[in-house]
PDB file of C-alpha atoms in Angstrom:
ATOM      1  CA  MET A  28      12.109 -20.225   3.649  1.00 71.00           C
ATOM      2  CA  VAL A  29       9.753 -19.609   6.545  1.00 88.00           C
ATOM      3  CA  VAL A  30       8.260 -16.117   6.497  1.00 92.00           C
ATOM      4  CA  THR A  31       8.017 -14.678  10.007  1.00 95.00           C
ATOM      5  CA  LYS A  32       7.391 -10.978   9.369  1.00 97.00           C
ATOM      6  CA  ILE A  33       6.340  -8.669   6.537  1.00 97.00           C
ATOM      7  CA  GLU A  34       6.757  -4.893   6.574  1.00 98.00           C
ATOM      8  CA  VAL A  35       5.013  -2.699   3.999  1.00 98.00           C
ATOM      9  CA  SER A  36       5.536   1.047   3.528  1.00 97.00           C
ATOM     10  CA  ASP A  37       3.419   3.122   1.186  1.00 96.00           C
ATOM     11  CA  MET A  38       3.189   6.847   0.462  1.00 96.00           C
ATOM     12  CA  ILE A  39       0.342   8.840  -0.992  1.00 96.00           C
ATOM     13  CA  MET A  40       1.309  12.168  -2.535  1.00 96.00           C
ATOM     14  CA  THR A  41      -1.791  14.371  -2.499  1.00 95.00           C
ATOM     15  CA  GLY A  42      -0.627  16.494  -5.427  1.00 93.00           C
ATOM     16  CA  ASN A  43      -0.628  13.411  -7.647  1.00 93.00           C
ATOM     17  CA  LEU A  44      -4.144  12.192  -6.840  1.00 94.00           C
ATOM     18  CA  PHE A  45      -6.243  14.121  -9.362  1.00 92.00           C
ATOM     19  CA  ASN A  46      -5.769  15.685 -12.780  1.00 88.00           C
ATOM     20  CA  GLU A  47      -8.806  17.935 -12.365  1.00 90.00           C
ATOM     21  CA  SER A  48     -10.299  20.151  -9.679  1.00 91.00           C
ATOM     22  CA  GLY A  49     -13.466  19.453  -7.742  1.00 94.00           C
ATOM     23  CA  TYR A  50     -12.125  17.003  -5.169  1.00 94.00           C
ATOM     24  CA  ASP A  51     -11.468  17.321  -1.453  1.00 95.00           C
ATOM     25  CA  VAL A  52      -7.841  16.262  -1.649  1.00 95.00           C
ATOM     26  CA  SER A  53      -7.271  15.892   2.095  1.00 95.00           C
ATOM     27  CA  LYS A  54     -10.340  13.733   2.748  1.00 96.00           C
ATOM     28  CA  SER A  55      -9.728  11.729  -0.405  1.00 97.00           C
ATOM     29  CA  ALA A  56      -6.131  11.034   0.646  1.00 97.00           C
ATOM     30  CA  ASP A  57      -7.328   9.886   4.071  1.00 97.00           C
ATOM     31  CA  ASN A  58      -9.886   7.571   2.454  1.00 97.00           C
ATOM     32  CA  LEU A  59      -7.300   6.205   0.042  1.00 97.00           C
ATOM     33  CA  ALA A  60      -4.810   5.574   2.844  1.00 97.00           C
ATOM     34  CA  GLU A  61      -7.450   3.726   4.864  1.00 97.00           C
ATOM     35  CA  LEU A  62      -8.499   1.643   1.864  1.00 97.00           C
ATOM     36  CA  ARG A  63      -4.918   0.804   0.872  1.00 97.00           C
ATOM     37  CA  GLY A  64      -4.148  -0.208   4.454  1.00 97.00           C
ATOM     38  CA  LYS A  65      -7.179  -2.541   4.531  1.00 97.00           C
ATOM     39  CA  ILE A  66      -6.253  -4.071   1.176  1.00 97.00           C
ATOM     40  CA  ILE A  67      -2.667  -4.685   2.278  1.00 97.00           C
ATOM     41  CA  MET A  68      -3.606  -6.165   5.645  1.00 97.00           C
ATOM     42  CA  GLN A  69      -6.344  -8.417   4.233  1.00 97.00           C
ATOM     43  CA  TYR A  70      -4.214  -9.660   1.350  1.00 97.00           C
ATOM     44  CA  LEU A  71      -1.270 -10.467   3.595  1.00 97.00           C
ATOM     45  CA  ALA A  72      -3.440 -12.061   6.293  1.00 96.00           C
ATOM     46  CA  ASP A  73      -5.006 -14.321   3.653  1.00 96.00           C
ATOM     47  CA  GLU A  74      -1.682 -15.221   2.008  1.00 94.00           C
ATOM     48  CA  PHE A  75       0.438 -15.417   5.164  1.00 94.00           C
ATOM     49  CA  PRO A  76      -1.684 -16.448   8.154  1.00 94.00           C
ATOM     50  CA  ASP A  77       0.088 -16.318  11.523  1.00 91.00           C
ATOM     51  CA  VAL A  78       2.812 -13.984  10.183  1.00 95.00           C
ATOM     52  CA  GLU A  79       3.524 -10.640  11.856  1.00 95.00           C
ATOM     53  CA  ILE A  80       2.427  -7.865   9.497  1.00 96.00           C
ATOM     54  CA  CYS A  81       3.339  -4.183   9.760  1.00 96.00           C
ATOM     55  CA  ALA A  82       1.898  -1.672   7.298  1.00 96.00           C
ATOM     56  CA  ASP A  83       2.515   2.070   7.253  1.00 96.00           C
ATOM     57  CA  ILE A  84       0.716   4.400   4.854  1.00 96.00           C
ATOM     58  CA  ALA A  85       2.113   7.941   4.829  1.00 96.00           C
ATOM     59  CA  ILE A  86       0.397  10.948   3.283  1.00 96.00           C
ATOM     60  CA  GLN A  87       2.622  13.676   1.886  1.00 95.00           C
ATOM     61  CA  GLN A  88       1.012  17.017   1.013  1.00 92.00           C
ATOM     62  CA  THR A  89       3.051  17.522  -2.162  1.00 91.00           C
ATOM     63  CA  SER A  90       3.330  16.261  -5.701  1.00 90.00           C
ATOM     64  CA  GLY A  91       6.258  14.712  -7.426  1.00 89.00           C
ATOM     65  CA  ARG A  92       7.671  11.416  -8.480  1.00 90.00           C
ATOM     66  CA  PRO A  93       5.637   8.696  -6.760  1.00 87.00           C
ATOM     67  CA  ARG A  94       7.506   6.440  -4.381  1.00 89.00           C
ATOM     68  CA  PRO A  95       6.966   2.747  -5.102  1.00 92.00           C
ATOM     69  CA  LEU A  96       5.477   0.451  -2.507  1.00 95.00           C
ATOM     70  CA  GLU A  97       8.195  -0.974  -0.263  1.00 97.00           C
ATOM     71  CA  VAL A  98       7.908  -4.564   0.963  1.00 98.00           C
ATOM     72  CA  LEU A  99      10.340  -6.406   3.203  1.00 98.00           C
ATOM     73  CA  VAL A 100       9.878 -10.119   3.858  1.00 97.00           C
ATOM     74  CA  TYR A 101      11.779 -11.549   6.844  1.00 97.00           C
ATOM     75  CA  ASN A 102      12.721 -15.149   7.602  1.00 93.00           C
ATOM     76  CA  GLU A 103      13.145 -16.952  10.912  1.00 92.00           C
ATOM     77  CA  LYS A 104      16.674 -15.507  11.274  1.00 93.00           C
ATOM     78  CA  ASN A 105      15.211 -11.978  10.948  1.00 93.00           C
ATOM     79  CA  GLU A 106      16.949 -11.577   7.590  1.00 95.00           C
ATOM     80  CA  THR A 107      15.234 -10.051   4.587  1.00 95.00           C
ATOM     81  CA  ASN A 108      14.716 -12.081   1.455  1.00 94.00           C
ATOM     82  CA  PRO A 109      15.141  -9.693  -1.505  1.00 96.00           C
ATOM     83  CA  ALA A 110      13.639 -12.065  -4.088  1.00 95.00           C
ATOM     84  CA  GLU A 111      10.542 -12.842  -2.015  1.00 95.00           C
ATOM     85  CA  SER A 112      10.214  -9.149  -1.118  1.00 97.00           C
ATOM     86  CA  ALA A 113      10.303  -8.131  -4.793  1.00 97.00           C
ATOM     87  CA  THR A 114       7.772 -10.792  -5.777  1.00 96.00           C
ATOM     88  CA  LEU A 115       5.372  -9.793  -3.026  1.00 97.00           C
ATOM     89  CA  GLN A 116       5.861  -6.093  -3.822  1.00 98.00           C
ATOM     90  CA  ALA A 117       4.820  -6.710  -7.424  1.00 97.00           C
ATOM     91  CA  ARG A 118       1.736  -8.742  -6.402  1.00 97.00           C
ATOM     92  CA  LEU A 119       0.648  -6.206  -3.781  1.00 97.00           C
ATOM     93  CA  SER A 120       1.198  -3.250  -6.127  1.00 97.00           C
ATOM     94  CA  GLN A 121      -0.979  -4.913  -8.765  1.00 97.00           C
ATOM     95  CA  LYS A 122      -3.694  -5.676  -6.191  1.00 97.00           C
ATOM     96  CA  LEU A 123      -3.674  -2.078  -4.920  1.00 97.00           C
ATOM     97  CA  THR A 124      -3.875  -0.666  -8.445  1.00 95.00           C
ATOM     98  CA  GLU A 125      -6.809  -2.896  -9.340  1.00 96.00           C
ATOM     99  CA  ASP A 126      -8.729  -2.365  -6.088  1.00 97.00           C
ATOM    100  CA  THR A 127      -8.437   1.438  -6.032  1.00 96.00           C
ATOM    101  CA  ALA A 128      -8.940   2.145  -9.751  1.00 95.00           C
ATOM    102  CA  ASP A 129     -12.657   2.908  -9.388  1.00 94.00           C
ATOM    103  CA  TYR A 130     -12.004   6.083  -7.331  1.00 94.00           C
ATOM    104  CA  SER A 131     -14.622   5.020  -4.774  1.00 94.00           C
ATOM    105  CA  TRP A 132     -12.343   6.603  -2.168  1.00 96.00           C
ATOM    106  CA  ALA A 133     -12.445  10.062  -3.839  1.00 96.00           C
ATOM    107  CA  ILE A 134     -14.554  12.835  -2.298  1.00 96.00           C
ATOM    108  CA  ARG A 135     -16.027  15.393  -4.701  1.00 94.00           C
ATOM    109  CA  THR A 136     -16.573  18.964  -3.540  1.00 91.00           C
ATOM    110  CA  VAL A 137     -19.137  19.870  -6.189  1.00 72.00           C
TER     111      VAL A 137
END
């Protein structure tokens, strides 16, 4: 299968970011969204050169059940490939978890 396009949707729920006080939640969420977007774009550009990539990182000002990363991989007929999408979703999710675990994106208020 020839991959022609990849779409990624992610959502950050600000109420789920921290278990303690002392953080600027809004600025931290912005930093996290920017970092996650860079990680996604770089990873996909390295793995799939010359493929159209669309990434959208939403920030929701609530807490609740986190929404998993959504990945859609399209072929030359503009059809999605569910198996390839699921595989890439798992790899990208793991990469994002590893690369954001150090909380370097978090902004302390104290």
